[in-house]
PDB file of C-alpha atoms in Angstrom:
ATOM      1  CA  MET A   1     116.613 136.791 103.490  1.00 98.00           C
ATOM      2  CA  ARG A   2     115.480 134.168 100.973  1.00 98.00           C
ATOM      3  CA  ALA A   3     112.032 132.599 101.245  1.00 98.00           C
ATOM      4  CA  VAL A   4     110.021 130.140  99.156  1.00 98.00           C
ATOM      5  CA  VAL A   5     106.645 131.484  98.038  1.00 98.00           C
ATOM      6  CA  VAL A   6     103.952 131.184  95.410  1.00 97.00           C
ATOM      7  CA  ASN A   7     102.340 134.169  93.684  1.00 95.00           C
ATOM      8  CA  SER A   8     100.060 132.162  91.419  1.00 95.00           C
ATOM      9  CA  PHE A   9      98.685 128.641  91.725  1.00 97.00           C
ATOM     10  CA  GLY A  10      99.793 125.640  89.717  1.00 97.00           C
ATOM     11  CA  GLY A  11     102.372 122.868  89.632  1.00 97.00           C
ATOM     12  CA  PRO A  12     105.955 122.846  90.922  1.00 97.00           C
ATOM     13  CA  GLU A  13     106.914 125.359  88.257  1.00 97.00           C
ATOM     14  CA  VAL A  14     105.121 128.182  90.118  1.00 97.00           C
ATOM     15  CA  VAL A  15     107.343 127.828  93.194  1.00 98.00           C
ATOM     16  CA  GLU A  16     109.597 130.867  93.607  1.00 97.00           C
ATOM     17  CA  VAL A  17     112.534 131.804  95.833  1.00 98.00           C
ATOM     18  CA  VAL A  18     112.398 135.511  96.625  1.00 98.00           C
ATOM     19  CA  GLU A  19     114.333 138.072  98.652  1.00 98.00           C
ATOM     20  CA  THR A  20     112.288 139.575 101.459  1.00 97.00           C
ATOM     21  CA  ASP A  21     112.731 141.363 104.797  1.00 97.00           C
ATOM     22  CA  VAL A  22     113.744 139.352 107.828  1.00 98.00           C
ATOM     23  CA  PRO A  23     110.619 139.168 110.052  1.00 96.00           C
ATOM     24  CA  GLU A  24     110.659 140.701 113.526  1.00 95.00           C
ATOM     25  CA  PRO A  25     109.118 138.921 116.534  1.00 94.00           C
ATOM     26  CA  GLY A  26     106.296 140.604 118.403  1.00 92.00           C
ATOM     27  CA  ALA A  27     105.013 140.044 121.920  1.00 91.00           C
ATOM     28  CA  GLY A  28     104.917 136.335 122.764  1.00 93.00           C
ATOM     29  CA  GLN A  29     106.956 135.373 119.703  1.00 95.00           C
ATOM     30  CA  ILE A  30     110.476 134.259 118.821  1.00 97.00           C
ATOM     31  CA  ARG A  31     112.500 134.296 115.624  1.00 98.00           C
ATOM     32  CA  ILE A  32     114.228 131.110 114.512  1.00 98.00           C
ATOM     33  CA  LYS A  33     117.165 130.882 112.141  1.00 98.00           C
ATOM     34  CA  VAL A  34     116.053 127.923 110.073  1.00 98.00           C
ATOM     35  CA  SER A  35     118.354 124.900 109.913  1.00 98.00           C
ATOM     36  CA  ALA A  36     115.820 122.611 108.226  1.00 98.00           C
ATOM     37  CA  ALA A  37     112.149 122.609 107.260  1.00 98.00           C
ATOM     38  CA  ALA A  38     110.083 119.684 105.986  1.00 98.00           C
ATOM     39  CA  LEU A  39     107.986 119.711 102.821  1.00 98.00           C
ATOM     40  CA  ASN A  40     104.541 118.178 103.391  1.00 96.00           C
ATOM     41  CA  PRO A  41     101.550 117.303 101.179  1.00 94.00           C
ATOM     42  CA  VAL A  42      99.741 120.313 102.631  1.00 95.00           C
ATOM     43  CA  ASP A  43     102.339 122.500 100.896  1.00 97.00           C
ATOM     44  CA  ALA A  44     101.365 120.958  97.572  1.00 96.00           C
ATOM     45  CA  GLY A  45      97.756 121.783  98.393  1.00 95.00           C
ATOM     46  CA  VAL A  46      98.698 125.387  99.099  1.00 95.00           C
ATOM     47  CA  ARG A  47     100.633 125.572  95.828  1.00 97.00           C
ATOM     48  CA  ALA A  48      97.628 124.286  93.892  1.00 96.00           C
ATOM     49  CA  GLY A  49      95.239 126.793  95.501  1.00 95.00           C
ATOM     50  CA  GLY A  50      93.380 124.273  97.631  1.00 92.00           C
ATOM     51  CA  PHE A  51      93.285 126.642 100.609  1.00 93.00           C
ATOM     52  CA  GLY A  52      92.495 129.854  98.766  1.00 93.00           C
ATOM     53  CA  GLY A  53      94.511 133.026  98.903  1.00 93.00           C
ATOM     54  CA  ALA A  54      94.383 133.938  95.205  1.00 93.00           C
ATOM     55  CA  GLY A  55      96.185 137.190  94.510  1.00 91.00           C
ATOM     56  CA  GLN A  56      98.321 136.939  97.645  1.00 94.00           C
ATOM     57  CA  ARG A  57     101.940 135.981  98.125  1.00 96.00           C
ATOM     58  CA  ILE A  58     101.832 132.759 100.142  1.00 97.00           C
ATOM     59  CA  GLY A  59     104.769 131.179 101.939  1.00 97.00           C
ATOM     60  CA  PHE A  60     105.350 127.451 102.317  1.00 97.00           C
ATOM     61  CA  GLY A  61     106.278 125.321 105.292  1.00 98.00           C
ATOM     62  CA  TRP A  62     104.828 124.309 108.666  1.00 98.00           C
ATOM     63  CA  ASP A  63     107.728 122.437 110.316  1.00 97.00           C
ATOM     64  CA  VAL A  64     110.961 124.024 111.456  1.00 98.00           C
ATOM     65  CA  ALA A  65     114.118 123.055 113.301  1.00 98.00           C
ATOM     66  CA  GLY A  66     116.703 125.704 114.029  1.00 98.00           C
ATOM     67  CA  THR A  67     118.288 128.159 116.436  1.00 98.00           C
ATOM     68  CA  VAL A  68     116.502 130.915 118.347  1.00 98.00           C
ATOM     69  CA  ASP A  69     117.776 134.151 116.858  1.00 97.00           C
ATOM     70  CA  ALA A  70     115.645 136.829 118.527  1.00 97.00           C
ATOM     71  CA  VAL A  71     113.137 136.869 121.386  1.00 95.00           C
ATOM     72  CA  ALA A  72     110.585 139.212 122.861  1.00 83.00           C
ATOM     73  CA  PRO A  73     111.355 140.273 126.445  1.00 81.00           C
ATOM     74  CA  GLY A  74     110.249 137.976 129.247  1.00 79.00           C
ATOM     75  CA  GLY A  75     109.705 134.843 127.190  1.00 82.00           C
ATOM     76  CA  PRO A  76     110.771 131.283 127.994  1.00 90.00           C
ATOM     77  CA  TRP A  77     113.353 131.005 125.206  1.00 95.00           C
ATOM     78  CA  SER A  78     116.843 132.441 124.826  1.00 95.00           C
ATOM     79  CA  VAL A  79     118.953 133.327 121.820  1.00 97.00           C
ATOM     80  CA  GLY A  80     120.976 130.273 120.866  1.00 98.00           C
ATOM     81  CA  ASP A  81     118.428 127.655 121.984  1.00 98.00           C
ATOM     82  CA  GLN A  82     118.040 124.727 119.584  1.00 98.00           C
ATOM     83  CA  VAL A  83     114.320 124.273 118.945  1.00 98.00           C
ATOM     84  CA  VAL A  84     111.585 122.733 116.826  1.00 98.00           C
ATOM     85  CA  ALA A  85     108.187 124.269 116.176  1.00 98.00           C
ATOM     86  CA  LEU A  86     104.958 124.098 114.229  1.00 98.00           C
ATOM     87  CA  HIS A  87     104.158 127.261 112.276  1.00 98.00           C
ATOM     88  CA  TYR A  88     100.428 126.759 111.778  1.00 95.00           C
ATOM     89  CA  GLY A  89      98.454 128.064 108.818  1.00 92.00           C
ATOM     90  CA  PRO A  90      98.049 127.239 105.130  1.00 91.00           C
ATOM     91  CA  VAL A  91      97.723 130.834 103.866  1.00 94.00           C
ATOM     92  CA  LYS A  92     100.460 133.030 105.313  1.00 95.00           C
ATOM     93  CA  PRO A  93     102.871 135.457 103.676  1.00 95.00           C
ATOM     94  CA  LEU A  94     105.934 133.605 104.991  1.00 96.00           C
ATOM     95  CA  GLY A  95     106.341 130.040 106.165  1.00 97.00           C
ATOM     96  CA  THR A  96     109.237 127.964 107.423  1.00 98.00           C
ATOM     97  CA  HIS A  97     110.723 127.472 103.949  1.00 98.00           C
ATOM     98  CA  ALA A  98     112.902 130.501 104.509  1.00 98.00           C
ATOM     99  CA  GLU A  99     116.147 131.496 106.210  1.00 98.00           C
ATOM    100  CA  TYR A 100     114.281 132.929 109.222  1.00 98.00           C
ATOM    101  CA  VAL A 101     110.769 132.469 110.605  1.00 98.00           C
ATOM    102  CA  VAL A 102     108.803 134.041 113.452  1.00 98.00           C
ATOM    103  CA  VAL A 103     106.558 131.742 115.501  1.00 97.00           C
ATOM    104  CA  ASP A 104     104.572 131.950 118.717  1.00 96.00           C
ATOM    105  CA  ALA A 105     106.742 131.041 121.704  1.00 96.00           C
ATOM    106  CA  ASP A 106     104.159 128.547 122.975  1.00 96.00           C
ATOM    107  CA  ALA A 107     104.416 126.573 119.713  1.00 98.00           C
ATOM    108  CA  VAL A 108     108.067 125.765 120.378  1.00 98.00           C
ATOM    109  CA  ALA A 109     109.880 122.846 122.033  1.00 98.00           C
ATOM    110  CA  ALA A 110     113.539 122.121 122.639  1.00 98.00           C
ATOM    111  CA  ALA A 111     114.956 120.130 119.735  1.00 98.00           C
ATOM    112  CA  PRO A 112     115.621 116.428 120.305  1.00 98.00           C
ATOM    113  CA  ALA A 113     119.202 115.795 121.373  1.00 97.00           C
ATOM    114  CA  THR A 114     119.417 112.435 119.601  1.00 98.00           C
ATOM    115  CA  VAL A 115     118.807 113.465 115.974  1.00 98.00           C
ATOM    116  CA  ASP A 116     120.092 116.230 113.724  1.00 98.00           C
ATOM    117  CA  ALA A 117     118.063 119.238 112.615  1.00 98.00           C
ATOM    118  CA  VAL A 118     117.115 117.635 109.296  1.00 98.00           C
ATOM    119  CA  HIS A 119     115.451 114.720 111.080  1.00 98.00           C
ATOM    120  CA  ALA A 120     114.004 116.932 113.818  1.00 98.00           C
ATOM    121  CA  ALA A 121     112.252 119.048 111.180  1.00 98.00           C
ATOM    122  CA  THR A 122     110.108 116.075 110.175  1.00 98.00           C
ATOM    123  CA  LEU A 123     108.490 115.777 113.610  1.00 98.00           C
ATOM    124  CA  PRO A 124     106.140 118.693 114.449  1.00 98.00           C
ATOM    125  CA  LEU A 125     103.318 118.618 111.886  1.00 98.00           C
ATOM    126  CA  ASN A 126     103.039 114.890 111.353  1.00 97.00           C
ATOM    127  CA  ALA A 127     103.560 113.724 114.924  1.00 98.00           C
ATOM    128  CA  LEU A 128     101.240 116.377 116.373  1.00 98.00           C
ATOM    129  CA  THR A 129      98.570 115.465 113.806  1.00 98.00           C
ATOM    130  CA  ALA A 130      98.834 111.781 114.735  1.00 98.00           C
ATOM    131  CA  ALA A 131      98.785 112.449 118.471  1.00 98.00           C
ATOM    132  CA  GLN A 132      95.866 114.879 118.333  1.00 98.00           C
ATOM    133  CA  ALA A 133      93.876 112.520 116.085  1.00 98.00           C
ATOM    134  CA  LEU A 134      94.390 109.676 118.567  1.00 98.00           C
ATOM    135  CA  ASP A 135      93.302 111.945 121.412  1.00 97.00           C
ATOM    136  CA  ARG A 136      90.030 112.642 119.658  1.00 97.00           C
ATOM    137  CA  LEU A 137      89.358 108.933 119.052  1.00 98.00           C
ATOM    138  CA  GLU A 138      89.411 108.393 122.839  1.00 97.00           C
ATOM    139  CA  LEU A 139      90.371 104.720 122.608  1.00 98.00           C
ATOM    140  CA  GLU A 140      91.148 102.636 125.681  1.00 97.00           C
ATOM    141  CA  PRO A 141      93.963 100.078 125.939  1.00 97.00           C
ATOM    142  CA  GLY A 142      92.921  96.848 124.270  1.00 97.00           C
ATOM    143  CA  GLN A 143      90.522  98.446 121.817  1.00 98.00           C
ATOM    144  CA  SER A 144      91.164  97.952 118.106  1.00 98.00           C
ATOM    145  CA  LEU A 145      92.279 100.600 115.613  1.00 98.00           C
ATOM    146  CA  LEU A 146      92.936 100.475 111.876  1.00 98.00           C
ATOM    147  CA  VAL A 147      95.379 103.078 110.555  1.00 98.00           C
ATOM    148  CA  THR A 148      95.164 103.662 106.791  1.00 97.00           C
ATOM    149  CA  GLY A 149      98.245 104.968 105.025  1.00 95.00           C
ATOM    150  CA  ALA A 150     100.180 103.403 107.880  1.00 96.00           C
ATOM    151  CA  ALA A 151     103.573 103.665 106.172  1.00 94.00           C
ATOM    152  CA  GLY A 152     103.227 107.397 105.584  1.00 94.00           C
ATOM    153  CA  ALA A 153     104.467 110.102 107.926  1.00 94.00           C
ATOM    154  CA  VAL A 154     101.234 110.688 109.874  1.00 96.00           C
ATOM    155  CA  GLY A 155     100.179 107.049 109.671  1.00 97.00           C
ATOM    156  CA  GLY A 156     103.532 105.776 110.872  1.00 96.00           C
ATOM    157  CA  TYR A 157     103.514 108.044 113.907  1.00 97.00           C
ATOM    158  CA  ALA A 158      99.902 107.066 114.610  1.00 98.00           C
ATOM    159  CA  VAL A 159     100.727 103.346 114.583  1.00 98.00           C
ATOM    160  CA  ARG A 160     103.624 103.838 116.990  1.00 97.00           C
ATOM    161  CA  LEU A 161     101.783 106.163 119.355  1.00 98.00           C
ATOM    162  CA  ALA A 162      98.697 103.935 119.440  1.00 98.00           C
ATOM    163  CA  ALA A 163     100.776 100.829 120.118  1.00 97.00           C
ATOM    164  CA  GLN A 164     102.481 102.677 122.963  1.00 96.00           C
ATOM    165  CA  ARG A 165      99.046 103.354 124.473  1.00 96.00           C
ATOM    166  CA  GLY A 166      98.218  99.646 124.451  1.00 97.00           C
ATOM    167  CA  ILE A 167      95.788  99.877 121.537  1.00 98.00           C
ATOM    168  CA  ALA A 168      95.599  96.875 119.204  1.00 98.00           C
ATOM    169  CA  VAL A 169      96.711  98.524 115.963  1.00 98.00           C
ATOM    170  CA  SER A 170      96.265  97.137 112.473  1.00 97.00           C
ATOM    171  CA  ALA A 171      97.841  98.752 109.438  1.00 96.00           C
ATOM    172  CA  LEU A 172      96.556  99.266 105.918  1.00 96.00           C
ATOM    173  CA  ALA A 173      99.507  99.821 103.590  1.00 94.00           C
ATOM    174  CA  ARG A 174     101.265  98.455 100.535  1.00 93.00           C
ATOM    175  CA  GLU A 175     102.553  94.886 100.754  1.00 93.00           C
ATOM    176  CA  THR A 176     106.114  96.160 100.495  1.00 93.00           C
ATOM    177  CA  ASP A 177     105.597  98.182 103.695  1.00 94.00           C
ATOM    178  CA  GLU A 178     104.424  95.302 105.896  1.00 94.00           C
ATOM    179  CA  GLU A 179     107.748  94.734 107.629  1.00 95.00           C
ATOM    180  CA  PHE A 180     108.086  98.444 108.381  1.00 95.00           C
ATOM    181  CA  VAL A 181     104.625  98.967 109.876  1.00 94.00           C
ATOM    182  CA  ARG A 182     104.897  95.800 111.947  1.00 96.00           C
ATOM    183  CA  SER A 183     108.168  97.156 113.329  1.00 96.00           C
ATOM    184  CA  LEU A 184     106.178 100.176 114.549  1.00 95.00           C
ATOM    185  CA  GLY A 185     103.895  97.937 116.605  1.00 95.00           C
ATOM    186  CA  ALA A 186     101.082  96.986 114.230  1.00 96.00           C
ATOM    187  CA  VAL A 187      99.643  93.617 115.269  1.00 94.00           C
ATOM    188  CA  GLY A 188      97.605  93.252 112.084  1.00 93.00           C
ATOM    189  CA  PHE A 189      98.322  94.113 108.483  1.00 93.00           C
ATOM    190  CA  THR A 190      96.400  94.255 105.234  1.00 91.00           C
ATOM    191  CA  ALA A 191      97.170  95.538 101.775  1.00 84.00           C
ATOM    192  CA  GLY A 192      93.688  94.938 100.421  1.00 84.00           C
ATOM    193  CA  ASP A 193      90.143  94.210 101.507  1.00 83.00           C
ATOM    194  CA  VAL A 194      89.101  94.748 105.111  1.00 91.00           C
ATOM    195  CA  GLU A 195      86.069  93.089 106.638  1.00 90.00           C
ATOM    196  CA  ALA A 196      83.239  95.502 107.420  1.00 92.00           C
ATOM    197  CA  GLY A 197      82.772  96.455 111.052  1.00 94.00           C
ATOM    198  CA  SER A 198      86.098  94.967 112.137  1.00 94.00           C
ATOM    199  CA  PHE A 199      87.485  97.787 114.279  1.00 98.00           C
ATOM    200  CA  ASP A 200      86.533 100.038 117.157  1.00 98.00           C
ATOM    201  CA  ALA A 201      87.990 102.948 115.222  1.00 98.00           C
ATOM    202  CA  VAL A 202      89.757 103.985 112.032  1.00 98.00           C
ATOM    203  CA  LEU A 203      92.385 106.714 111.759  1.00 98.00           C
ATOM    204  CA  ASP A 204      92.241 107.528 108.062  1.00 97.00           C
ATOM    205  CA  ALA A 205      95.682 108.904 107.171  1.00 96.00           C
ATOM    206  CA  ALA A 206      95.235 107.793 103.543  1.00 94.00           C
ATOM    207  CA  PHE A 207      92.205 110.076 102.970  1.00 93.00           C
ATOM    208  CA  LEU A 208      89.936 107.175 101.927  1.00 94.00           C
ATOM    209  CA  GLY A 209      86.750 108.654 103.400  1.00 93.00           C
ATOM    210  CA  GLU A 210      83.527 106.660 103.178  1.00 93.00           C
ATOM    211  CA  PRO A 211      85.130 103.304 102.299  1.00 93.00           C
ATOM    212  CA  ALA A 212      87.150 103.473 105.518  1.00 94.00           C
ATOM    213  CA  LEU A 213      84.012 104.247 107.498  1.00 94.00           C
ATOM    214  CA  GLU A 214      82.626 100.826 106.590  1.00 94.00           C
ATOM    215  CA  TRP A 215      85.415  99.138 108.545  1.00 97.00           C
ATOM    216  CA  VAL A 216      84.283 100.680 111.840  1.00 97.00           C
ATOM    217  CA  ARG A 217      81.903  98.728 114.075  1.00 97.00           C
ATOM    218  CA  ASP A 218      78.480 100.181 114.884  1.00 97.00           C
ATOM    219  CA  GLY A 219      78.916 102.966 117.426  1.00 97.00           C
ATOM    220  CA  GLY A 220      82.666 103.211 116.827  1.00 98.00           C
ATOM    221  CA  ALA A 221      84.713 106.201 115.705  1.00 98.00           C
ATOM    222  CA  TYR A 222      86.339 107.516 112.530  1.00 98.00           C
ATOM    223  CA  MET A 223      88.976 110.255 112.432  1.00 98.00           C
ATOM    224  CA  GLY A 224      90.315 111.815 109.251  1.00 96.00           C
ATOM    225  CA  VAL A 225      93.277 114.127 108.847  1.00 94.00           C
ATOM    226  CA  ILE A 226      91.806 116.638 106.377  1.00 90.00           C
ATOM    227  CA  PRO A 227      89.838 119.244 108.361  1.00 89.00           C
ATOM    228  CA  HIS A 228      86.102 119.368 107.648  1.00 89.00           C
ATOM    229  CA  ALA A 229      86.325 116.539 105.086  1.00 89.00           C
ATOM    230  CA  GLU A 230      85.080 113.637 107.186  1.00 93.00           C
ATOM    231  CA  PRO A 231      82.234 111.451 105.858  1.00 93.00           C
ATOM    232  CA  ALA A 232      78.758 111.716 107.357  1.00 94.00           C
ATOM    233  CA  SER A 233      77.999 109.509 110.337  1.00 95.00           C
ATOM    234  CA  VAL A 234      76.299 106.144 109.749  1.00 95.00           C
ATOM    235  CA  ARG A 235      75.373 103.298 112.110  1.00 96.00           C
ATOM    236  CA  GLY A 236      76.095 105.502 115.090  1.00 96.00           C
ATOM    237  CA  VAL A 237      79.749 105.900 114.123  1.00 97.00           C
ATOM    238  CA  ARG A 238      81.206 109.137 115.462  1.00 97.00           C
ATOM    239  CA  THR A 239      83.076 110.905 112.653  1.00 97.00           C
ATOM    240  CA  GLY A 240      85.503 113.783 112.706  1.00 97.00           C
ATOM    241  CA  ALA A 241      88.698 115.148 111.215  1.00 96.00           C
ATOM    242  CA  VAL A 242      91.586 116.584 113.156  1.00 96.00           C
ATOM    243  CA  GLU A 243      92.791 120.115 112.467  1.00 94.00           C
ATOM    244  CA  VAL A 244      96.274 120.171 113.906  1.00 96.00           C
ATOM    245  CA  SER A 245      97.062 122.910 116.392  1.00 96.00           C
ATOM    246  CA  ALA A 246     100.410 124.267 117.528  1.00 97.00           C
ATOM    247  CA  ASP A 247     101.171 123.005 121.030  1.00 97.00           C
ATOM    248  CA  GLY A 248     104.692 123.388 122.357  1.00 98.00           C
ATOM    249  CA  ALA A 249     104.046 121.345 125.490  1.00 98.00           C
ATOM    250  CA  ARG A 250     102.685 118.411 123.503  1.00 98.00           C
ATOM    251  CA  LEU A 251     105.512 118.758 120.999  1.00 98.00           C
ATOM    252  CA  ALA A 252     107.975 118.522 123.889  1.00 98.00           C
ATOM    253  CA  GLU A 253     106.374 115.183 124.867  1.00 98.00           C
ATOM    254  CA  LEU A 254     106.861 113.923 121.315  1.00 98.00           C
ATOM    255  CA  VAL A 255     110.481 115.113 121.344  1.00 98.00           C
ATOM    256  CA  ARG A 256     111.052 113.031 124.489  1.00 98.00           C
ATOM    257  CA  LEU A 257     109.614 109.998 122.692  1.00 98.00           C
ATOM    258  CA  VAL A 258     112.153 110.554 119.909  1.00 98.00           C
ATOM    259  CA  GLU A 259     114.941 110.778 122.478  1.00 98.00           C
ATOM    260  CA  ASP A 260     113.692 107.591 124.161  1.00 97.00           C
ATOM    261  CA  GLY A 261     113.654 105.740 120.834  1.00 96.00           C
ATOM    262  CA  VAL A 262     109.880 105.313 120.814  1.00 95.00           C
ATOM    263  CA  LEU A 263     109.389 107.505 117.727  1.00 96.00           C
ATOM    264  CA  THR A 264     111.658 107.307 114.691  1.00 95.00           C
ATOM    265  CA  THR A 265     112.032 110.251 112.326  1.00 97.00           C
ATOM    266  CA  ARG A 266     112.394 109.514 108.608  1.00 96.00           C
ATOM    267  CA  VAL A 267     114.073 111.631 105.942  1.00 97.00           C
ATOM    268  CA  ALA A 268     113.726 110.652 102.292  1.00 96.00           C
ATOM    269  CA  GLU A 269     115.889 113.359 100.716  1.00 97.00           C
ATOM    270  CA  THR A 270     117.192 116.862 101.321  1.00 98.00           C
ATOM    271  CA  PHE A 271     117.123 119.866  98.989  1.00 98.00           C
ATOM    272  CA  SER A 272     118.631 123.322  99.166  1.00 98.00           C
ATOM    273  CA  LEU A 273     116.234 126.221  99.525  1.00 97.00           C
ATOM    274  CA  ASP A 274     117.046 127.256  95.957  1.00 96.00           C
ATOM    275  CA  ASP A 275     115.913 123.815  94.763  1.00 98.00           C
ATOM    276  CA  ALA A 276     112.473 124.077  96.387  1.00 98.00           C
ATOM    277  CA  ALA A 277     110.724 123.629  93.019  1.00 98.00           C
ATOM    278  CA  LYS A 278     112.633 120.368  92.514  1.00 98.00           C
ATOM    279  CA  ALA A 279     111.486 119.212  95.953  1.00 98.00           C
ATOM    280  CA  HIS A 280     107.875 119.960  95.001  1.00 98.00           C
ATOM    281  CA  ALA A 281     108.325 118.000  91.770  1.00 97.00           C
ATOM    282  CA  ARG A 282     109.724 115.038  93.697  1.00 97.00           C
ATOM    283  CA  LEU A 283     106.786 115.133  96.108  1.00 96.00           C
ATOM    284  CA  ALA A 284     104.387 115.197  93.161  1.00 95.00           C
ATOM    285  CA  GLU A 285     105.939 111.991  91.811  1.00 93.00           C
ATOM    286  CA  GLY A 286     104.658 110.102  94.869  1.00 87.00           C
ATOM    287  CA  GLY A 287     106.072 107.024  96.538  1.00 83.00           C
ATOM    288  CA  VAL A 288     108.107 109.039  99.045  1.00 87.00           C
ATOM    289  CA  ARG A 289     108.849 107.217 102.302  1.00 88.00           C
ATOM    290  CA  GLY A 290     109.910 109.754 104.896  1.00 92.00           C
ATOM    291  CA  ARG A 291     109.892 113.485 104.405  1.00 96.00           C
ATOM    292  CA  LEU A 292     111.618 115.721 101.905  1.00 98.00           C
ATOM    293  CA  VAL A 293     113.486 118.419 103.812  1.00 98.00           C
ATOM    294  CA  LEU A 294     114.679 121.859 102.718  1.00 98.00           C
ATOM    295  CA  VAL A 295     117.981 123.080 104.126  1.00 98.00           C
ATOM    296  CA  PRO A 296     118.731 126.822 103.713  1.00 94.00           C
TER     297      PRO A 296
END
């Protein structure tokens, strides 16, 4: 099969498409024939060497939508099932940017019936990150939350999920994105300065760090989305950063929210697997609204 990998770190030019063996599922695993797989900023970080792995062949891709192709005996999935999954891990020999991928069976959910595979492939990583970050903030209905990077993939899901929980969500985004983030349920919007201590919590999807911490009230909470990169606590503010985990049951809940129209998937552009380097170059240009998706 074909798979997208990197053998040395650098810019989009180091991205390679190679021929490799089709992986075989072990106990508790399934193999998926990939229909679509999203390209995320974390993949750019892997390509640049931000997660280590020098000297290894590293595969790209965390999200997948496709068809179950092989199963281990006794599992919950059957050949032919349409599924989505999160394939966790920044340094792995093969990712989802391939024609086939093996994942743990408990990382899998049935694909949403209301969107195609290209759109479904944008859900797992970003929606799970948003949901798990909100869980860790432990906000009650009526409390206030500022989401930075609110028009991005994680930020957009966070705004919608928080609004659904009855949280008073404000969005920090570009002026041109105000209409979009308000459509997600943001009750407040800013494209610039935020008054210090204004919110019970901040979900920092824009990776702002310490400046975002200033916007949290004394004793509030801050949650980042880059593991282990949260700022130090000040004024009694609880700080943390979510490290997304594969969770098929939680992913199934998010799929239902897509089917109910609560969550909206966004695709910016699709690329063939052979054009993976072009997709990386487009991501590096910035300004992408929605996800770039690879289609084998």
